[in-house]
Every structure is written in structure tokens, then in C-alpha cells.
Short mmCIF file of C-alpha atoms and ligand atoms in Angstrom, two decimals:
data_model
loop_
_atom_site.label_atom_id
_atom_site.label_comp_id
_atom_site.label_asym_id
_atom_site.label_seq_id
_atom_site.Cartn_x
_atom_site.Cartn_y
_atom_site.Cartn_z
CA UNK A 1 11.99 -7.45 -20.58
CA UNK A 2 13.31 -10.00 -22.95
CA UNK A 3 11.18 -13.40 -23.64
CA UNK A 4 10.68 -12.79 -19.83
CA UNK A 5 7.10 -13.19 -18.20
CA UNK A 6 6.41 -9.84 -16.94
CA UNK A 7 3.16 -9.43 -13.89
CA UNK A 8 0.71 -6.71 -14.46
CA UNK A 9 0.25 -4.33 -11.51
CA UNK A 10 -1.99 -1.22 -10.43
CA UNK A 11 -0.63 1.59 -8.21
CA UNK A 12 -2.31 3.40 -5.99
CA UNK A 13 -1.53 7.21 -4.70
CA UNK A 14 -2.26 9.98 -2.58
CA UNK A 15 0.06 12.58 -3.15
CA UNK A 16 3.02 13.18 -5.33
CA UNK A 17 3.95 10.12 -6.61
CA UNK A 18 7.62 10.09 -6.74
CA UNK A 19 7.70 6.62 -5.55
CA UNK A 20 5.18 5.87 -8.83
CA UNK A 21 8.09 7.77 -10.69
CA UNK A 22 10.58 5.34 -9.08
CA UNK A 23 8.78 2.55 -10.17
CA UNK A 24 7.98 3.75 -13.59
CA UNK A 25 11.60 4.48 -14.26
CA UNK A 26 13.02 1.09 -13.27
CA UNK A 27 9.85 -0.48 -15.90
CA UNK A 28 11.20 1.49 -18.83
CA UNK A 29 15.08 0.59 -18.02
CA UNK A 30 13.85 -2.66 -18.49
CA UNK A 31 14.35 -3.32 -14.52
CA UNK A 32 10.98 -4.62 -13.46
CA UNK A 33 9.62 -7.54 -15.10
CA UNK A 34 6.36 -5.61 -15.02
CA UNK A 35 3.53 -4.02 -16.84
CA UNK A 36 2.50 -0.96 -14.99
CA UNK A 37 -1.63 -1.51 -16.29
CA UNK A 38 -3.24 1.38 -14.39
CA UNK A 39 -2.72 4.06 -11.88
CA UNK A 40 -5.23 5.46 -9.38
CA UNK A 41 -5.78 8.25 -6.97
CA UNK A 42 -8.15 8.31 -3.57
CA UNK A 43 -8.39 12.63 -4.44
CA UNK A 44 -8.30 14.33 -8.10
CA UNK A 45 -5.20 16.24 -7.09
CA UNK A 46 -2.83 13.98 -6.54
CA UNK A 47 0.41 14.57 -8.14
CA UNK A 48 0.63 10.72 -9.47
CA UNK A 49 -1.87 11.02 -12.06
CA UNK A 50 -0.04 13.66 -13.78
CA UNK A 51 3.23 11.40 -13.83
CA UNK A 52 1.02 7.88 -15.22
CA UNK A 53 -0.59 10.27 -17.61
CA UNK A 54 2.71 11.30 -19.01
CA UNK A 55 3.82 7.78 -19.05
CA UNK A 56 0.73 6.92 -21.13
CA UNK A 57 -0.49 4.49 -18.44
CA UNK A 58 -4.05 4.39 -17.83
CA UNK A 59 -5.59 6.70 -14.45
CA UNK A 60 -8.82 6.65 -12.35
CA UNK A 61 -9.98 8.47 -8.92
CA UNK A 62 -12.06 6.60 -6.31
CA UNK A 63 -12.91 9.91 -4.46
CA UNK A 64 -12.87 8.97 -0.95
CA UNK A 65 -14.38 12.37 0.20
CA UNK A 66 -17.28 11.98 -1.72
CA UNK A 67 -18.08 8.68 -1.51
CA UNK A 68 -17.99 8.73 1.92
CA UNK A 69 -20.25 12.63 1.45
CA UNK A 70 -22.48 10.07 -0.19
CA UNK A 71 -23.07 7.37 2.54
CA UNK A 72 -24.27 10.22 4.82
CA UNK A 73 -26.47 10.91 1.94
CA UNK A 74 -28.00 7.77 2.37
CA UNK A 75 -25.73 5.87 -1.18
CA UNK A 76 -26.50 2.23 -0.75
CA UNK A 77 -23.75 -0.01 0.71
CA UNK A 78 -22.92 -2.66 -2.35
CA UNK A 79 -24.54 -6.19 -2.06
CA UNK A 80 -21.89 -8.35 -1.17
CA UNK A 81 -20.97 -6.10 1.90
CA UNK A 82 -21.34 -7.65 5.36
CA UNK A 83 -20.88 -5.78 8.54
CA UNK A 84 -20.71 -8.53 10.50
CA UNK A 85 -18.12 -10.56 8.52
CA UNK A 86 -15.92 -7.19 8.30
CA UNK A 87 -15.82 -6.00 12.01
CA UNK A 88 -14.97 -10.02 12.77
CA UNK A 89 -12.05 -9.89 11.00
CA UNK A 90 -10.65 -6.21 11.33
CA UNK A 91 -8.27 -5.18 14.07
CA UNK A 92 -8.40 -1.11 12.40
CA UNK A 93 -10.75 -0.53 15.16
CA UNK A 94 -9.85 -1.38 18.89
CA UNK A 95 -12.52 -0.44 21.29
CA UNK A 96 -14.69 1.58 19.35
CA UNK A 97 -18.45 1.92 20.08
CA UNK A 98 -20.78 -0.17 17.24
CA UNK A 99 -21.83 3.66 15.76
CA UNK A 100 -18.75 4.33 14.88
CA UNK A 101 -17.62 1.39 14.01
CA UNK A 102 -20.52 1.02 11.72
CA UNK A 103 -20.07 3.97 10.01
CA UNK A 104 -16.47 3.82 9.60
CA UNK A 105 -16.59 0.81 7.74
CA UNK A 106 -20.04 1.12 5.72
CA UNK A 107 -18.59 4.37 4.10
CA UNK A 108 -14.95 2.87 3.56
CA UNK A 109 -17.01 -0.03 1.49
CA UNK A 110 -19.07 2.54 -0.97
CA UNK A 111 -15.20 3.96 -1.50
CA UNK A 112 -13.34 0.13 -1.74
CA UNK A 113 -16.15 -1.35 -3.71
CA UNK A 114 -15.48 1.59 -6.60
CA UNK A 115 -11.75 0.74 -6.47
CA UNK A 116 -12.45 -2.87 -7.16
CA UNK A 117 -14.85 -2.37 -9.64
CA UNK A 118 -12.23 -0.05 -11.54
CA UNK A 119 -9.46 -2.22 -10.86
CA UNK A 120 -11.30 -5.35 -12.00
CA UNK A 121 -11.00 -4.66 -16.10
CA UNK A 122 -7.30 -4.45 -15.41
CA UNK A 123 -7.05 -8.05 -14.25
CA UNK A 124 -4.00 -7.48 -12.09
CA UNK A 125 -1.66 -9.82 -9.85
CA UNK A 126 -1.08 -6.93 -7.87
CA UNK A 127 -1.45 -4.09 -6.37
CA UNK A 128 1.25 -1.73 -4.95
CA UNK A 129 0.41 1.18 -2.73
CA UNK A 130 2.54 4.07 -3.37
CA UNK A 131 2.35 6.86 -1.26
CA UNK A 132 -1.92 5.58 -0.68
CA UNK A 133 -3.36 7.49 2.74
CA UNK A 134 -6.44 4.76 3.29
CA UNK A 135 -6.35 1.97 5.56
CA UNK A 136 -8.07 -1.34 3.71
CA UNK A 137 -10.93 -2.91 5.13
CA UNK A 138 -11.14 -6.52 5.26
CA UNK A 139 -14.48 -6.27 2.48
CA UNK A 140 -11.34 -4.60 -0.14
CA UNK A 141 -8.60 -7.12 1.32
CA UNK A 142 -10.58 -10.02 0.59
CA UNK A 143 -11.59 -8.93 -2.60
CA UNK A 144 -8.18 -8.06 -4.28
CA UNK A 145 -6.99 -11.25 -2.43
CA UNK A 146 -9.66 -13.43 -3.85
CA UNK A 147 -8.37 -16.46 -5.37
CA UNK A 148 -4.49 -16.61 -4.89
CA UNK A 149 -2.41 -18.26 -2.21
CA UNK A 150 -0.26 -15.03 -1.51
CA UNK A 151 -1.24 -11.77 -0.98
CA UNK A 152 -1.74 -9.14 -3.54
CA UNK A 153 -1.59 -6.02 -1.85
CA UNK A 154 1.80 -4.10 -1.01
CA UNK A 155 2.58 -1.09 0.49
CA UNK A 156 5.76 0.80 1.46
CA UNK A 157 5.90 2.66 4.70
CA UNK A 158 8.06 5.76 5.89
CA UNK A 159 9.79 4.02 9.06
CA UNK A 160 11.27 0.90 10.48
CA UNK A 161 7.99 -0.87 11.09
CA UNK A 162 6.80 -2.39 13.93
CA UNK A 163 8.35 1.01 14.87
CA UNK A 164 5.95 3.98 14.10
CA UNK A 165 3.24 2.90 11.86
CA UNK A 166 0.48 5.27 11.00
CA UNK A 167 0.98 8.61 8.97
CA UNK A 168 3.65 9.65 9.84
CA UNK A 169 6.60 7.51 9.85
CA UNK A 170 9.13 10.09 9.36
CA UNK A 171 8.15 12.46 11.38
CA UNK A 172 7.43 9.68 14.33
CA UNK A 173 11.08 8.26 13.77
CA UNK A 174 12.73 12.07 14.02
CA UNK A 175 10.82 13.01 17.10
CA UNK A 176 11.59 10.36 19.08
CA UNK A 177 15.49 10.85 18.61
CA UNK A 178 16.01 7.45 17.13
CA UNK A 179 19.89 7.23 15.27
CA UNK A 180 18.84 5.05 12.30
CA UNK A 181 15.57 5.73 10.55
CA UNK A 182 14.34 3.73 7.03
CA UNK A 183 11.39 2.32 5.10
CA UNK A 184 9.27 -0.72 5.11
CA UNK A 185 7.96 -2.59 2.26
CA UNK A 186 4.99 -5.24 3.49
CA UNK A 187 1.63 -6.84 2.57
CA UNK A 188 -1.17 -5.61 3.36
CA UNK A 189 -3.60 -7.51 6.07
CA UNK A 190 -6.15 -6.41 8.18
CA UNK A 191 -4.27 -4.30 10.70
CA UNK A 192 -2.72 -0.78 10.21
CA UNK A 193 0.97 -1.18 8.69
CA UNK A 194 1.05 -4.33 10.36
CA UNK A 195 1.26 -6.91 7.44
CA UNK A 196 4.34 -9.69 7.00
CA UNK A 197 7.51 -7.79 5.99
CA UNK A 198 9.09 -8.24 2.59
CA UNK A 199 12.11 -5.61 2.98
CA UNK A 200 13.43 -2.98 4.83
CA UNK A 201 16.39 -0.05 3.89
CA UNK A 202 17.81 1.92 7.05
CA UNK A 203 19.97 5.38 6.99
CA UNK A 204 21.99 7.24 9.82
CA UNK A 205 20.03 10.14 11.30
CA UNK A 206 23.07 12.41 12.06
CA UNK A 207 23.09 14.74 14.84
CA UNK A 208 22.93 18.02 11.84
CA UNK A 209 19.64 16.58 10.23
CA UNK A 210 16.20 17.59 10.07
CA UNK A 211 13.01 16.34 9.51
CA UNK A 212 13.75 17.76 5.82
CA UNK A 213 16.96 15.90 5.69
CA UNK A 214 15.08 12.53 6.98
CA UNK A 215 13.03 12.57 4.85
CA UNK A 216 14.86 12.99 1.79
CA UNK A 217 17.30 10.12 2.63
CA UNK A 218 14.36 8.18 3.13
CA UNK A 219 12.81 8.97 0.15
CA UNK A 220 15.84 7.78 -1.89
CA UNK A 221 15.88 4.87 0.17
CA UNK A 222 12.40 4.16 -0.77
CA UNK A 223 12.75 4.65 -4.72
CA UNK A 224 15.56 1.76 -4.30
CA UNK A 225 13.52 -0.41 -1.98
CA UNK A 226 9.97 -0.56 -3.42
CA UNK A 227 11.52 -1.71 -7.02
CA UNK A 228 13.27 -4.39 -5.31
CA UNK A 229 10.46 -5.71 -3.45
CA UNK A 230 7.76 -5.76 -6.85
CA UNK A 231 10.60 -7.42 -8.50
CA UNK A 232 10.71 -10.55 -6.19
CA UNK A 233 7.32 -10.98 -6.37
CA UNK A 234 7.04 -10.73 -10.15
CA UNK A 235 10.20 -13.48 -10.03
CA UNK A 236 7.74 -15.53 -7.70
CA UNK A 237 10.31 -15.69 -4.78
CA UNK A 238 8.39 -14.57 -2.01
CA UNK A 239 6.56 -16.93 0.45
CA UNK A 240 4.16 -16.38 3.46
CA UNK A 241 5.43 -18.66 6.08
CA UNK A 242 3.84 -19.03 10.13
CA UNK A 243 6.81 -18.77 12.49
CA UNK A 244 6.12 -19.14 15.81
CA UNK A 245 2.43 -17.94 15.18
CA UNK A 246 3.55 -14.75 12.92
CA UNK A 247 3.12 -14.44 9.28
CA UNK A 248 6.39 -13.50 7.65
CA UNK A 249 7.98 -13.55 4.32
CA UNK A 250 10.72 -15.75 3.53
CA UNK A 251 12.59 -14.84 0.15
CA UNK A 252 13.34 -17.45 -1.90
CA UNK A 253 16.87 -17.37 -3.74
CA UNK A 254 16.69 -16.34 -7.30
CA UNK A 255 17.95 -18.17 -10.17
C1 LIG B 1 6.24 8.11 1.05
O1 LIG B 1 7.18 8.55 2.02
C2 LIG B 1 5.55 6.86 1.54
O2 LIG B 1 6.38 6.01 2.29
C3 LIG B 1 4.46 7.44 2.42
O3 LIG B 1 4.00 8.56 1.72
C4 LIG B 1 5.07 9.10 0.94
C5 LIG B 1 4.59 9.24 -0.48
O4 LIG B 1 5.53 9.91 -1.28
N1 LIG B 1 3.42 6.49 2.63
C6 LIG B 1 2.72 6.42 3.78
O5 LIG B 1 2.93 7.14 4.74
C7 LIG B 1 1.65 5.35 3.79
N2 LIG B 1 1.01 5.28 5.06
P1 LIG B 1 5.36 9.92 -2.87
O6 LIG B 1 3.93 10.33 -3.18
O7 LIG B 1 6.35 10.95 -3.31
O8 LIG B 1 5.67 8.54 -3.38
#
């Protein structure tokens, strides 16, 4: 972008990546006032890395699987991990028993404490999940958020959230015979898609349309949306407000 200050991000996927392509495509029409600084995958196989590679952006894989293969080996849980501090502050879990609670969130940090460590050389103001699987603990939350006022994590989601959060959006919207399904772009906090909302597109489901057809409007909805939202927050208009003892986002006006 021209004499513009442009943010550096890292993306994070799963699977195909075509909302990394999205994003990718808006940096190089010069519609993102960002530097896309690395790309990384939870699994080897995931489509994304294919698409940074031919973009010449840097990749890495935290593999979940085996990190987590690991902690039943008996891996060490990194130094600056606290149990305590982490089940305090999560709300992932709701009534689960201290095993599994415990082990659910020791082999999560092996896995988050690798991301951050191969995010860190990238010194990044944020990080956009694309199409990521993983819930975030609180020990990876905390981290990424160290040291700035707003939050640095952002995620888009396949439905209308608070409606249908989880994996599924899509498929959770079509089921239940709603009219008007969309996507969510929010930040990350310690719940499960449950984060203060930064935008949100919407489509007709038509009495003719499958999930196939949902899904593909809500895709393109999705390539338009997530640009949009990284865009604010590289012009520094959004704002975490309390309102009435919820965490939103108010959008500042641009210039
Ligand atoms: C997108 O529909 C995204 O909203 C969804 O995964 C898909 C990834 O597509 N994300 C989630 O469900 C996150 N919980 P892509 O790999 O083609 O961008």
C-alpha cells in the first residue's frame, strides 16, 4: 500500500485455505494494509500451506496429533504452564471431571506452546484464524495477547453466531431450517466461538438449496467478510467496549 503503515499478521489453517486465498488476493490488489508474515497448519495436509507456499509466504505445522501422541508419552508440559491459572479462567470445559480436564488442557499446552514459539520470530500484531479446527486455551490466549490493550486473535465462523457455534456452523444453520444463514468474524476469548463480534454477512437460504448450496454462498460471503474485518483493525478502528456487562466491538469511523 502506498506510504501507508501496513500490520503484519500470521494465519492459521486446517483445511483448504480458500479463505487464506481470499485474504492473500485482497494483499496483492493492494486491498489490505497488511503483510501476510507467515502461515501455519495444526496437520501437514492442509491445503493452506500449498497456497502460502505459492505466494512465497513463509509456512510451519504445529502437529496437534502428535504433540498431543507425545503428552501421553510422558513430553514435559513447558515451564510457564499453570493448570491452575488455566482451568480458572477457561469456560471450554463445563462440568468436566479434573482427569479430563487435566489432560485436555496439559496436551493442548505442549501443542499452543510450539505455535507461540514459531510464531514469536514473526513478531506479529495479529493473528487471524482461517479455517483453524482448535479451540485456544487461555495459556495460548494470554500469550498472543500479551502486552496490547486489544485482542490479537481473530477468527471467522460458518454461522450467525451466538447461533450455532462449534464445527459445524453450516451444517447446524441448514438443519435447523433457519431462512437466512451467514458468517461471523470475532476475537477470540476463552469460550468456544464466543468472543466480541467484529462483523457479520447474512444470505437467503431458499427453499431449492442444499447444504452444498449453503455453503458455497457462505463461503463467498466469507472471502468478502474476513478482508473487511483485518482491514479495520490494521486502520486501528476497532474498540473493545463493556455494554451492559458484555464485551463488544464498536467500529470506529474511518477517515
Ligand atoms: C470456513 O467455512 C470457516 O468459516 C470454517 O472452516 C471453513 C474453512 O474453509 N471455520 C470453522 O468452522 C472454525 N470453527 P477454508 O479452509 O476454505 O478457508
Amino acid at each position: 500500500m502506498d506510504g501507508k503503515e501496513t500490520i503484519k499478521i500470521g494465519v492459521l489453517v486446517s483445511g483448504g485455505g480458500s479463505n487464506l486465498q481470499a485474504i492473500i488476493d485482497a494483499v496483492n490488489v493492494g486491498a489490505l494494509d497488511v503483510e501476510i508474515a507467515c502461515v501455519g497448519a495444526d496437520n501437514p495436509g492442509a491445503g493452506g500451506l500449498a497456497r502460502a507456499e505459492k505466494a512465497g509466504i513463509p509456512t510451519f505445522v504445529t502437529d496437534y496429533s502428535a504433540l498431543f501422541a507425545s503428552r501421553k508419552d510422558g513430553a514435559p508440559l513447558p515451564g510457564d504452564f499453570s493448570l491452575e491459572e488455566v482451568a480458572a479462567k477457561q469456560s471450554l470445559l463445563k462440568d468436566a471431571d479434573p482427569e479430563t480436564l487435566k489432560a485436555f488442557f496439559e496436551k493442548r499446552a505442549l501443542a499452543e506452546a510450539d505455535l507461540l514459539a514459531r510464531l514469536a520470530p514473526y513478531k506479529i500484531d495479529l493473528l487471524v484464524l482461517a479455517g483453524f479446527m482448535r479451540v485456544f486455551t487461555p495459556y495460548f490466549i494470554d500469550g498472543l495477547n500479551a502486552g496490547s490493550t486489544l485482542p490479537r486473535i481473530m477468527n471467522i465462523h460458518p454461522a450467525l453466531l451466538p447461533a450455532f457455534p462449534g464445527t459445524d456452523g453450516y451444517g447446524d444453520t441448514f438443519r435447523y431450517g433457519c431462512k437466512v444463514g451467514g458468517c461471523t468474524v470475532h476475537f477470540v476469548d476463552y469460550g468456544e466461538d464466543s468472543g466480541p463480534i467484529i462483523g457479520q454477512h447474512s444470505f437467503a437460504i431458499l427453499p431449492e438449496d442444499d447444504l452444498d448450496a449453503v455453503k458455497k454462498k457462505g463461503l463467498a460471503e466469507e472471502w468478502r467478510l474476513f478482508p473487511e474485518c483485518i482491514q479495520l483493525y490494521a486502520e486501528g478502528r476497532l474498540n473493545v467496549v463493556e455494554r451492559e456487562g458484555t464485551r463488544v466491538v464498536n467500529v470506529l469511523p474511518g477517515e
